[in-house]
PDB file of C-alpha atoms in Angstrom:
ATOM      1  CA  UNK K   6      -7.839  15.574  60.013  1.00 53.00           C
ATOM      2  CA  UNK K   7      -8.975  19.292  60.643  1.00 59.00           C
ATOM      3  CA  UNK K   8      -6.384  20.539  57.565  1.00 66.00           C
ATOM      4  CA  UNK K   9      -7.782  17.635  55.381  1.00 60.00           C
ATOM      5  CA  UNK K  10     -11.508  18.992  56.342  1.00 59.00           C
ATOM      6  CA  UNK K  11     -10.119  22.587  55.106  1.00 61.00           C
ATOM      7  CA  UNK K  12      -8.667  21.488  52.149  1.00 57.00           C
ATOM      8  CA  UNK K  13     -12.062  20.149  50.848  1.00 55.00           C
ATOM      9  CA  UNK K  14     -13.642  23.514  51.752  1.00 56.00           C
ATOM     10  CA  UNK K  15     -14.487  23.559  55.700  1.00 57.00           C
ATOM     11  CA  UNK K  16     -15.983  22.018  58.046  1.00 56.00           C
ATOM     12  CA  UNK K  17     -19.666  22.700  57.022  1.00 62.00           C
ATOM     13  CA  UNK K  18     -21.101  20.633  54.005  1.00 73.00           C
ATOM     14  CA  UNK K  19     -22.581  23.343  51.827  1.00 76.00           C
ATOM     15  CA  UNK K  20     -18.869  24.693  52.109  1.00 78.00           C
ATOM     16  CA  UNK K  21     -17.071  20.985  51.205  1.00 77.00           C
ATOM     17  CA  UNK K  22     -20.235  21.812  48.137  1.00 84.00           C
ATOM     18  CA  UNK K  23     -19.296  24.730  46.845  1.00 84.00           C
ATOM     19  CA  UNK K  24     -15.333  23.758  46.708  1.00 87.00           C
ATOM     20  CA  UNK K  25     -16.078  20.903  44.704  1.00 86.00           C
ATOM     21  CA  UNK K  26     -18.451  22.702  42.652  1.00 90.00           C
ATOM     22  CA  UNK K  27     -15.538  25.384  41.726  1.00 90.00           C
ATOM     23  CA  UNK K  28     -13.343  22.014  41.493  1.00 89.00           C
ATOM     24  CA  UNK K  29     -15.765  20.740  38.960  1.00 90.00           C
ATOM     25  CA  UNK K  30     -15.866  23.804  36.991  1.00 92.00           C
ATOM     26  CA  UNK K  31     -11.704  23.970  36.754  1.00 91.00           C
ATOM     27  CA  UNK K  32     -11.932  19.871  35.126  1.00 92.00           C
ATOM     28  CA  UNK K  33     -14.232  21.076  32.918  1.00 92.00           C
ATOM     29  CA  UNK K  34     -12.038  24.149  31.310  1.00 92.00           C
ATOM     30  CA  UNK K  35      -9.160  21.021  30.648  1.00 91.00           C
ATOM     31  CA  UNK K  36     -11.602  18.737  29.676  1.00 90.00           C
ATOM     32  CA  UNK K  37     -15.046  19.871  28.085  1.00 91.00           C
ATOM     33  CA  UNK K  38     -15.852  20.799  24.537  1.00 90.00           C
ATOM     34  CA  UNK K  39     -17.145  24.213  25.800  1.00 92.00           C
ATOM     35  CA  UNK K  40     -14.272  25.287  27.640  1.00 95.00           C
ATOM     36  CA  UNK K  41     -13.410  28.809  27.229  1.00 95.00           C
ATOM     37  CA  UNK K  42     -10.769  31.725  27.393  1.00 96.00           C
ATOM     38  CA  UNK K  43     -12.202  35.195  27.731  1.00 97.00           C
ATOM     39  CA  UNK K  44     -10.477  38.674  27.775  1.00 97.00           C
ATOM     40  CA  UNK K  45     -12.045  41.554  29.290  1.00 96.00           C
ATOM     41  CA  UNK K  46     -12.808  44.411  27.151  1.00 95.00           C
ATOM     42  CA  UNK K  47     -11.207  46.842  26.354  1.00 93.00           C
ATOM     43  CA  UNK K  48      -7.487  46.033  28.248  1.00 92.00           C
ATOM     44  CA  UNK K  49      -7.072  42.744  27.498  1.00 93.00           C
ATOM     45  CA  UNK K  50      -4.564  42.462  29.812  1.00 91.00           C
ATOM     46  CA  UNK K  51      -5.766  39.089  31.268  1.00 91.00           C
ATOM     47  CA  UNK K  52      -6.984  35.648  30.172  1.00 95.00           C
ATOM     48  CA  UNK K  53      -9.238  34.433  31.920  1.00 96.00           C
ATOM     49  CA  UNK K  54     -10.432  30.557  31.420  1.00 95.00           C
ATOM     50  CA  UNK K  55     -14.495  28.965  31.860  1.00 96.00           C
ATOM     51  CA  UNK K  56     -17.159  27.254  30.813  1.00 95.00           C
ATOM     52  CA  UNK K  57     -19.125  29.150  27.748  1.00 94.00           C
ATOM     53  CA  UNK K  58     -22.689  27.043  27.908  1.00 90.00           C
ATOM     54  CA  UNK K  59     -25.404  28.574  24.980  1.00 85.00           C
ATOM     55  CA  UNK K  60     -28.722  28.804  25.782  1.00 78.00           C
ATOM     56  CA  UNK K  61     -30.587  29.872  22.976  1.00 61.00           C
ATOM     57  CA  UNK K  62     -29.064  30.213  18.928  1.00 57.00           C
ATOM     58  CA  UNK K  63     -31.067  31.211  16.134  1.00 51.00           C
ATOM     59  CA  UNK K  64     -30.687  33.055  13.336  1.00 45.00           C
ATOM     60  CA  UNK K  65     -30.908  36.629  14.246  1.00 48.00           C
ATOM     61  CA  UNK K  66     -29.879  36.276  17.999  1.00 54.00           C
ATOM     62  CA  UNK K  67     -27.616  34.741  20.312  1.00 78.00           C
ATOM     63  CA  UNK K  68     -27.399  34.239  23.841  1.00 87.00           C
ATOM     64  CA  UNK K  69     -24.943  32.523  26.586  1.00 91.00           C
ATOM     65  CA  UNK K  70     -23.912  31.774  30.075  1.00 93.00           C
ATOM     66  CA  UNK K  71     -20.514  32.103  31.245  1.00 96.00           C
ATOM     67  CA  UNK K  72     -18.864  30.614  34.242  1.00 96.00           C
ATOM     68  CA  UNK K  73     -15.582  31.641  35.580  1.00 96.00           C
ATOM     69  CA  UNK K  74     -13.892  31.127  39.055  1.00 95.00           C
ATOM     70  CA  UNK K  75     -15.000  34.684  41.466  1.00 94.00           C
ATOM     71  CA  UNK K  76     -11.059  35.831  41.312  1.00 92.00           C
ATOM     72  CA  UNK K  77     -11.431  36.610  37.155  1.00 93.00           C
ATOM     73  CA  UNK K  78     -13.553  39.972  38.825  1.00 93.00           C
ATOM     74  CA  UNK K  79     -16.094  39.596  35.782  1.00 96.00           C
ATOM     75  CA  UNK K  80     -19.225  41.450  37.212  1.00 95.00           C
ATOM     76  CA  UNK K  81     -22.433  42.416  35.046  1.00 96.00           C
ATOM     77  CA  UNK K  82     -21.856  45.257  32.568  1.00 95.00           C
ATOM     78  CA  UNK K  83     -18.332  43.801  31.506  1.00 97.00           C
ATOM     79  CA  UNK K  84     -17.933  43.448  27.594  1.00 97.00           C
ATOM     80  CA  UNK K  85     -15.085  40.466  27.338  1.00 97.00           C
ATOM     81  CA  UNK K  86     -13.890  39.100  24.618  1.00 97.00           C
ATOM     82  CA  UNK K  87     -14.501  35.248  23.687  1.00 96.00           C
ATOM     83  CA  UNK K  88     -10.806  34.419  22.357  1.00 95.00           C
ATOM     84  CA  UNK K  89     -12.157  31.098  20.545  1.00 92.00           C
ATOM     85  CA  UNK K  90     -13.683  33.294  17.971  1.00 93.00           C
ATOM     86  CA  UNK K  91     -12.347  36.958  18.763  1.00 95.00           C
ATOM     87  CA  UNK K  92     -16.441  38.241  19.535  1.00 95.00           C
ATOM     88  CA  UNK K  93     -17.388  40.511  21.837  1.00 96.00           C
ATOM     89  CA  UNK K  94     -20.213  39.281  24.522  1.00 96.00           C
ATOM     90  CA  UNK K  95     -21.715  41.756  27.331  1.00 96.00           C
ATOM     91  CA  UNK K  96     -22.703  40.490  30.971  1.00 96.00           C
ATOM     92  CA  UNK K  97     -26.109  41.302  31.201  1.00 94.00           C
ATOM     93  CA  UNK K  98     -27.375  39.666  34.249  1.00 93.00           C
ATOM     94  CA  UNK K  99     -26.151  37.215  37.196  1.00 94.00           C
ATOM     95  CA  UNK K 100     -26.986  33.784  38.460  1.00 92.00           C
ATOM     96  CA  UNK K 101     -26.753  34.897  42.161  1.00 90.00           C
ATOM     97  CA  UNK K 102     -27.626  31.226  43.513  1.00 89.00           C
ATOM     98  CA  UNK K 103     -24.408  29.909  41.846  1.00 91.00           C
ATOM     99  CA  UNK K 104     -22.179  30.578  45.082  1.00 90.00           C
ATOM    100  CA  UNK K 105     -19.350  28.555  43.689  1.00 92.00           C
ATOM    101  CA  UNK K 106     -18.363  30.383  40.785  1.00 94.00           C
ATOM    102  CA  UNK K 107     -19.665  33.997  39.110  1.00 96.00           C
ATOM    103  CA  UNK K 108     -22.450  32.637  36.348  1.00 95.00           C
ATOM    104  CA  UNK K 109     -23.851  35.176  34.240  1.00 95.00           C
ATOM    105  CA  UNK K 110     -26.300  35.514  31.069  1.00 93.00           C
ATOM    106  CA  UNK K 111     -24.230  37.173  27.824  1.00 94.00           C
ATOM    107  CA  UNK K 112     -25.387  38.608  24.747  1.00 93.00           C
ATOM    108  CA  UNK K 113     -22.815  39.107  21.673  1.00 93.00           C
ATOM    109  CA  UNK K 114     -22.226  42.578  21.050  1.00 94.00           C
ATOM    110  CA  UNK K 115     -22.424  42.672  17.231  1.00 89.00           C
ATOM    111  CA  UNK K 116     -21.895  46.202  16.163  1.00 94.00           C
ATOM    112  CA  UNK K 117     -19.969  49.886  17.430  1.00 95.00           C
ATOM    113  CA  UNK K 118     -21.396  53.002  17.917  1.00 95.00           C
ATOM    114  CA  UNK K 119     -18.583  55.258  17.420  1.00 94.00           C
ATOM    115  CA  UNK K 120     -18.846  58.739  18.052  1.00 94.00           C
ATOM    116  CA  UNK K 121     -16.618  62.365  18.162  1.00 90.00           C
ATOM    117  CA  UNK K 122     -16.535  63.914  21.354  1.00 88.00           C
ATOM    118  CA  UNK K 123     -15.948  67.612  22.330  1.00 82.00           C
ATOM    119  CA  UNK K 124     -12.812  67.279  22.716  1.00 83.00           C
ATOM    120  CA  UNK K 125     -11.973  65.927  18.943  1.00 83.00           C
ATOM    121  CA  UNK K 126     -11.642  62.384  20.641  1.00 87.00           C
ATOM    122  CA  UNK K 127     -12.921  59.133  18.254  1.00 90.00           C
ATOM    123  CA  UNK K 128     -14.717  56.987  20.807  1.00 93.00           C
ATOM    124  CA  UNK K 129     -16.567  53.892  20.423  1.00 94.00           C
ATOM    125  CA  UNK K 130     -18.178  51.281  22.718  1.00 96.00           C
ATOM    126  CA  UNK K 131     -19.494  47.916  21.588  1.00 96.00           C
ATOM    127  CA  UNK K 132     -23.382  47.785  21.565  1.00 96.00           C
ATOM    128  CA  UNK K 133     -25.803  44.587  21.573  1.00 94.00           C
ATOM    129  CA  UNK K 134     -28.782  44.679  19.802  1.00 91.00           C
ATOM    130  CA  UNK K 135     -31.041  42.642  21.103  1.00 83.00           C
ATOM    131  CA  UNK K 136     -34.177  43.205  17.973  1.00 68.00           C
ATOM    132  CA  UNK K 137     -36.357  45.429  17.065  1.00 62.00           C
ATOM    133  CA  UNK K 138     -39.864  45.795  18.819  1.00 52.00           C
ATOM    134  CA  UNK K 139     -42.230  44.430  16.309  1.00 51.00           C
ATOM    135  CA  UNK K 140     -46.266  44.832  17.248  1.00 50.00           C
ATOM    136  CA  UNK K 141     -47.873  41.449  16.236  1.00 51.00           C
ATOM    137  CA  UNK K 142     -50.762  42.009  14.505  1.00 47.00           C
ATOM    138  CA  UNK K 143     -53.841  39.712  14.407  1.00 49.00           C
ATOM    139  CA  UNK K 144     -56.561  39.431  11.784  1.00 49.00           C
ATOM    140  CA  UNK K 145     -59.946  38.569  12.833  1.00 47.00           C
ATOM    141  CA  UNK K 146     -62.664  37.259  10.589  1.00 48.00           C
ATOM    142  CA  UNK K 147     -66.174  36.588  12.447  1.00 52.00           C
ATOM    143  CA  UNK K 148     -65.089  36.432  15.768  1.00 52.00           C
ATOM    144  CA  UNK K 149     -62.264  33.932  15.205  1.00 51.00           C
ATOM    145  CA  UNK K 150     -58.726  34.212  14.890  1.00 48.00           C
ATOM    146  CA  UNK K 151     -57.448  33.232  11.345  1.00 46.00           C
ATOM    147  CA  UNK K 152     -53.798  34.838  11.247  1.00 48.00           C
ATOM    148  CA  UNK K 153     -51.343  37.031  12.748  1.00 48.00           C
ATOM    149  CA  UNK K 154     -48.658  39.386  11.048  1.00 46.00           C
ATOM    150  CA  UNK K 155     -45.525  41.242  12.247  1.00 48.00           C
ATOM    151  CA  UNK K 156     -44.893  44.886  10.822  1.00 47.00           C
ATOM    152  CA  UNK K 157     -41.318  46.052  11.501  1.00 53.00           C
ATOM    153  CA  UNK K 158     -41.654  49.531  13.010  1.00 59.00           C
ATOM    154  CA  UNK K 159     -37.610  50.355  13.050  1.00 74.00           C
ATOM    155  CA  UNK K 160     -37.212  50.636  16.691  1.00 85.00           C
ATOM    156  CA  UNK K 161     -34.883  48.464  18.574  1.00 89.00           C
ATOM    157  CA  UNK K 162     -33.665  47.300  21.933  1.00 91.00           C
ATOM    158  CA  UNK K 163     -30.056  47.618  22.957  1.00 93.00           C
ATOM    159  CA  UNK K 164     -27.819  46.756  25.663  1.00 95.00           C
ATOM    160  CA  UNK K 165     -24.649  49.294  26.369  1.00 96.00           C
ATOM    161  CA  UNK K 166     -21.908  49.309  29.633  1.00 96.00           C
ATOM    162  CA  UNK K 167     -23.132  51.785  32.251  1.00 96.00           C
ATOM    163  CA  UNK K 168     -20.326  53.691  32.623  1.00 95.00           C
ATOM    164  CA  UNK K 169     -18.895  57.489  32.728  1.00 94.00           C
ATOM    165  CA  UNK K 170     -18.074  56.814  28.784  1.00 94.00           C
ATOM    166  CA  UNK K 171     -21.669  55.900  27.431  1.00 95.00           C
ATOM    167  CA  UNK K 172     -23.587  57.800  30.407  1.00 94.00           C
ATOM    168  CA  UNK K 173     -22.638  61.179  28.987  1.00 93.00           C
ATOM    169  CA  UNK K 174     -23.405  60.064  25.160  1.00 94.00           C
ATOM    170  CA  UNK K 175     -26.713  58.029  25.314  1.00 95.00           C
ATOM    171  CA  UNK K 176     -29.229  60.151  26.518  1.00 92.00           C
ATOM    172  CA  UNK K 177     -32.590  60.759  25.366  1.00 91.00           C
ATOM    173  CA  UNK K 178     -33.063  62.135  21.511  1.00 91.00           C
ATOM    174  CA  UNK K 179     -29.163  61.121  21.326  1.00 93.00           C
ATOM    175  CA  UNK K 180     -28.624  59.958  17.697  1.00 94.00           C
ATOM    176  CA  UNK K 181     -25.813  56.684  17.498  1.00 94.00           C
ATOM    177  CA  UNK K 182     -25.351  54.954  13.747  1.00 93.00           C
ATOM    178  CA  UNK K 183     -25.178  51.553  12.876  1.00 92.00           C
ATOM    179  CA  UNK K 184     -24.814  50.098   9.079  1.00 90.00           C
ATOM    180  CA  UNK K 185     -25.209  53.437   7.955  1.00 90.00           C
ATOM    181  CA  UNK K 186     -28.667  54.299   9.567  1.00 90.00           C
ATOM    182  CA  UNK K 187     -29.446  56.517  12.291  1.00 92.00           C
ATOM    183  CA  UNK K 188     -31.207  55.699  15.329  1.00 93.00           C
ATOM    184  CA  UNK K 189     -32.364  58.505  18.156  1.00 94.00           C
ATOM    185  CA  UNK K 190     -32.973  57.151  21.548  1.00 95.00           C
ATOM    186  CA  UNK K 191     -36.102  57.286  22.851  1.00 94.00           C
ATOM    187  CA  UNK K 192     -36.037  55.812  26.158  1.00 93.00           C
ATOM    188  CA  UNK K 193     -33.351  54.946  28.795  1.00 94.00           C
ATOM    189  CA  UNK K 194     -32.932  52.311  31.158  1.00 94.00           C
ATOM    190  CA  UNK K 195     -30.622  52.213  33.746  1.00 92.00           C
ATOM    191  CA  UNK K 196     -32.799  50.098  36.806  1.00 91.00           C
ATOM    192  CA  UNK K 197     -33.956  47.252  35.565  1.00 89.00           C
ATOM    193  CA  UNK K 198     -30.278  45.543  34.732  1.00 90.00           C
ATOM    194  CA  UNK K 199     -27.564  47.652  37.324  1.00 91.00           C
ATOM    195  CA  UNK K 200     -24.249  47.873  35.037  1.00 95.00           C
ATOM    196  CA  UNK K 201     -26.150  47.790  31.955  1.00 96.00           C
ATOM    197  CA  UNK K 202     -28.105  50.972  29.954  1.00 96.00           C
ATOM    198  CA  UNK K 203     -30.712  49.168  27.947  1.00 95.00           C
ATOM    199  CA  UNK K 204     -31.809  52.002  25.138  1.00 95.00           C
ATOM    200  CA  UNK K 205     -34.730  52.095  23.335  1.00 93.00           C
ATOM    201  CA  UNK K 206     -33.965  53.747  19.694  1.00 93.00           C
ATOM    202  CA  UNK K 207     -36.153  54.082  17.158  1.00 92.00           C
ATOM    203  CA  UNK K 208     -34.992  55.219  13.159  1.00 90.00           C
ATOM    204  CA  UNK K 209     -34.034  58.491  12.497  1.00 91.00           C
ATOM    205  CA  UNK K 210     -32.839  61.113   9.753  1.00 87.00           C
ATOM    206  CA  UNK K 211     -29.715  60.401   8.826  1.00 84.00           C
ATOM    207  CA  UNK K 212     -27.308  63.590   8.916  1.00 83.00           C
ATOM    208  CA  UNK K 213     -24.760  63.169   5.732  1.00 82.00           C
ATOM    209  CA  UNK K 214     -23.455  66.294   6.360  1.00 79.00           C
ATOM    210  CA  UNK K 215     -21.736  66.308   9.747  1.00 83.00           C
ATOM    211  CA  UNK K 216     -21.750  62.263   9.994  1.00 88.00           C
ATOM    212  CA  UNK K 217     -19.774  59.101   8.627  1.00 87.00           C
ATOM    213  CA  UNK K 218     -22.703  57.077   7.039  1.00 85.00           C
ATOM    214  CA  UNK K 219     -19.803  54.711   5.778  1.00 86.00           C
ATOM    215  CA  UNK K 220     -17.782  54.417   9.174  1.00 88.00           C
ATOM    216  CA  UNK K 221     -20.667  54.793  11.205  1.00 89.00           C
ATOM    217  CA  UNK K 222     -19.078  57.361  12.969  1.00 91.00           C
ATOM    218  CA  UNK K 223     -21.790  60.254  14.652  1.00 90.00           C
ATOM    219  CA  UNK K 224     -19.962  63.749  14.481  1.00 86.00           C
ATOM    220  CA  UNK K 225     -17.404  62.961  12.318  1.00 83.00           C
ATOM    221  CA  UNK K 226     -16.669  66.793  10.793  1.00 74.00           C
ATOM    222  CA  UNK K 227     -15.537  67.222  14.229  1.00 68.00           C
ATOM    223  CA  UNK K 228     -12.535  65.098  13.276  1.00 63.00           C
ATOM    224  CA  UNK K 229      -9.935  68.371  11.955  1.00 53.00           C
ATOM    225  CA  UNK K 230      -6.126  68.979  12.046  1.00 48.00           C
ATOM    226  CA  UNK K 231      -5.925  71.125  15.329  1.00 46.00           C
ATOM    227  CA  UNK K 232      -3.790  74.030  14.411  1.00 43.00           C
ATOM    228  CA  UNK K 233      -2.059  76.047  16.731  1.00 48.00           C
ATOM    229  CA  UNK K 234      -3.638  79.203  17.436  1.00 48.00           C
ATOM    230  CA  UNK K 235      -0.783  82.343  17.607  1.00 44.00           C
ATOM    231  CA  UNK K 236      -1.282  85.816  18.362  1.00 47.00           C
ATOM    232  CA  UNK K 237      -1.758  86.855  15.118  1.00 47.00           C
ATOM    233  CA  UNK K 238      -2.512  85.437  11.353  1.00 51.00           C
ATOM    234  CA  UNK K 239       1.280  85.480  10.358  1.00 52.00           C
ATOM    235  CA  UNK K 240       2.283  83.527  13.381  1.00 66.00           C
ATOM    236  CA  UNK K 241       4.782  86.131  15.025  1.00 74.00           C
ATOM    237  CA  UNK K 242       4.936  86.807  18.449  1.00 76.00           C
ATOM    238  CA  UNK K 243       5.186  89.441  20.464  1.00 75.00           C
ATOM    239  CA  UNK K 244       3.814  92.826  21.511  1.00 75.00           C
ATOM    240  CA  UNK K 245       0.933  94.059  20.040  1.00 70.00           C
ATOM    241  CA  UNK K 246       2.049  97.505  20.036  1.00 69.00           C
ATOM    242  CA  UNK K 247       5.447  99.402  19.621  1.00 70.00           C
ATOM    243  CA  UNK K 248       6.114 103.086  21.450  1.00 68.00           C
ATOM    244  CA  UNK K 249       8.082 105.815  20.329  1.00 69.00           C
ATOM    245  CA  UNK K 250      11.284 105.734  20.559  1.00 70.00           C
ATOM    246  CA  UNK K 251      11.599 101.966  21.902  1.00 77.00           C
ATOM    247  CA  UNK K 252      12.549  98.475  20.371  1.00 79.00           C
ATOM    248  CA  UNK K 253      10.708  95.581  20.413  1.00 80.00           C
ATOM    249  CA  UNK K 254      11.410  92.236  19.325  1.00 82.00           C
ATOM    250  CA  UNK K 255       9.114  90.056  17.415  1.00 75.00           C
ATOM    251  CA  UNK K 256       9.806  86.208  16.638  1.00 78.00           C
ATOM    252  CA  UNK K 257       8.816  83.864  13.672  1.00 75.00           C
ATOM    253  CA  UNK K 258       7.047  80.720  14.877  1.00 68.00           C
ATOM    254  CA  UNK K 259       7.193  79.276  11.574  1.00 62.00           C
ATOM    255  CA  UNK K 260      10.287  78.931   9.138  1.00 60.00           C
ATOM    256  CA  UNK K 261      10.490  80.816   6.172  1.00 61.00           C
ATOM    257  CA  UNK K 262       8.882  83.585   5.034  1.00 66.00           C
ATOM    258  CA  UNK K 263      10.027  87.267   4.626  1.00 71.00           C
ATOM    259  CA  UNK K 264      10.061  90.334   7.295  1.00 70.00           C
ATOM    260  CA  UNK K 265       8.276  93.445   6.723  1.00 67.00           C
ATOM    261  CA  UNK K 266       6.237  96.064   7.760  1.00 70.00           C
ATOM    262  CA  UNK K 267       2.593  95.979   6.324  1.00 65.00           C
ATOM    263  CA  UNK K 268       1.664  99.714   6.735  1.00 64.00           C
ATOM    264  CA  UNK K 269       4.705 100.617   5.245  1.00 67.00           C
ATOM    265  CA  UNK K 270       4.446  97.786   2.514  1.00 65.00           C
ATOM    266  CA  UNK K 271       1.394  99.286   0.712  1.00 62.00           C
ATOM    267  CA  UNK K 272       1.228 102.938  -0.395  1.00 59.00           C
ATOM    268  CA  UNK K 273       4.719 103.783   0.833  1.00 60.00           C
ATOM    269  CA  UNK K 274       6.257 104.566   4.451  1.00 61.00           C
ATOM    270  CA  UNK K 275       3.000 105.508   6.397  1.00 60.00           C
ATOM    271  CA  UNK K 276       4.723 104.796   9.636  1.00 64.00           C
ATOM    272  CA  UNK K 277       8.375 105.622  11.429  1.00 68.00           C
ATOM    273  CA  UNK K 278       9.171 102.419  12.422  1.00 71.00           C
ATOM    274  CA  UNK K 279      12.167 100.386  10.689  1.00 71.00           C
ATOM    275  CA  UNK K 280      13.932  97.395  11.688  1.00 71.00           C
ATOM    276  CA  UNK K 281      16.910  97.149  13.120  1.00 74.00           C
ATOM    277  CA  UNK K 282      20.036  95.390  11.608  1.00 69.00           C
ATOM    278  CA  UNK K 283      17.267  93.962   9.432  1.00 63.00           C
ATOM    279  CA  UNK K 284      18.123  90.291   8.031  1.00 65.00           C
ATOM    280  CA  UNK K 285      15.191  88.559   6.123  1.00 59.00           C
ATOM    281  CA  UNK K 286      16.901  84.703   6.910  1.00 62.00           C
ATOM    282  CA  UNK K 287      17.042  85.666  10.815  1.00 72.00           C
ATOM    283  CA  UNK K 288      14.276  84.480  12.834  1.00 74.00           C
ATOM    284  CA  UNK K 289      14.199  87.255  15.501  1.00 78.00           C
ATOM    285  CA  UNK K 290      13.823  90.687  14.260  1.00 74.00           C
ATOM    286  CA  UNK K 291      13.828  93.970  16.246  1.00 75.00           C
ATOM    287  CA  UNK K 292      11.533  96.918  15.360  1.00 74.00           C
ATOM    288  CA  UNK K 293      12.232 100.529  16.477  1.00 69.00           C
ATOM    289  CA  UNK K 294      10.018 103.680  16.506  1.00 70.00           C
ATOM    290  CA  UNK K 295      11.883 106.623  15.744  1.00 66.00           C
ATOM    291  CA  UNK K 296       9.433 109.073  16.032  1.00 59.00           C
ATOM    292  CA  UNK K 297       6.878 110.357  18.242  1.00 51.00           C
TER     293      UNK K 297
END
């Protein structure tokens, strides 16, 4: 009798409640219409199945809860990926009086912000835009109230992961792009929704020299070849000097090319130096100072 009690969750009632709560949520990812797999962001290295309920659709904006066993680890600030329809949805808050399963309110995460780094590194991170902040405006005529208008003011609202990543880029009077216009952030939030930076942007002056208007990419000039720095502009090495009477060897880092001696090159032998067994093919040349 005890091990049947423990099977259906313990021997208190809220426990036996909770189990088949969590039992009731694993019928309905076989059996309901809004059964879901998700994917965490940006491994994807493990389906995960729930229950994907909406709360409020509309045109501009859209909104959901997800529920998914505790063991899936999906905390707030997670971006996952809804494999039904390959978007990308943030956590943005918790249910914390759902003890049978994690519940949590989403947002779809409908653009990038991409961005170079110092180190020549592309990086992006999936941003939700939650709308701009539009002052309603109301029109008075003789005390009474006969209309209201919204002006857009280009600011908007967005929702980011808190993490090492996005804490070192969004900042305040940090610049991000998205559909080719530039937004500066004005404000950061990092208290009201722990896991989540909600920004505060508002339009800015878009920089066509150094950014990717059409990639959306902030610092893009920063994107170049690395080349390999040598020791000096012909890429040779070795010393930077040569004393009388001694040899030193230098060495081509690149193929090709042709040996020789630039002071004595130009306006005829202006220093006793010569190579030794010289050989324009060979890669390693000696040099020898035969003179004090």
């Amino acid at each position: 009798m005890k091990r049947r009690i423990n099977y259906y969750g313990g021997a208190a009632q809220q426990d036996r409640m909770i189990r088949d709560r969590l039992w009731t949520l694993m019928r309905a990812t076989k059996h309901s219409y809004q059964a879901a797999r998700f994917n965490r962001y940006p491994e994807y290295e493990k389906e995960v199945v729930g229950v994907f309920n909406p709360v409020t659709i509309n045109q501009d904006y859209d909104t959901k809860m997800i529920s998914t066993p505790f063991d899936s680890g999906y905390k707030v600030g997670d971006v996952f990926r809804w494999e039904n329809t390959q978007t990308l949805w943030i956590i943005y808050n918790q249910n914390l009086t759902e003890l049978a399963y994690f519940r949590g309110s989403t947002r779809r995460c409908n653009y990038m912000v991409r961005w170079v780094n110092g180190e020549r590194e592309l990086c992006e991170t999936p941003i939700s835009v939650i709308g701009p902040s539009m002052p309603d405006h109301t029109r008075m005529i003789n005390g009474m109230m006969a209309g209201s208008f919204i002006v857009p003011s280009g600011n908007l609202i967005c929702l980011v992961t808190d993490n090492q990543k996005n804490r070192g880029y969004f900042h305040d009077d940090q610049t991000f792009i998205i559909l080719g216009i530039s937004y500066r952030v004005t404000n950061i939030d990092r208290l009201s929704m722990p896991g989540v930076i909600q920004i505060h942007a508002t339009e800015y002056t878009t920089n066509m020299i150094e950014d990717d208007v059409e990639e959306d990419i902030r610092n893009a000039w920063n994107i170049q070849p690395i080349i390999p720095e040598h020791q000096s502009e012909y890429g040779i090495e070795g010393p930077m000097s040569v004393k009388p009477y001694e040899e030193a060897e230098f060495t081509a880092i690149v193929k090709g090319g042709t040996w020789f001696i630039a002071e004595n090159r130009e306006g005829g032998k202006r220093l006793p130096a010569k190579f030794v067994e010289y050989d324009c093919s060979q890669k390693v040349v000696h040099v020898y100072w035969d003179a004090p």
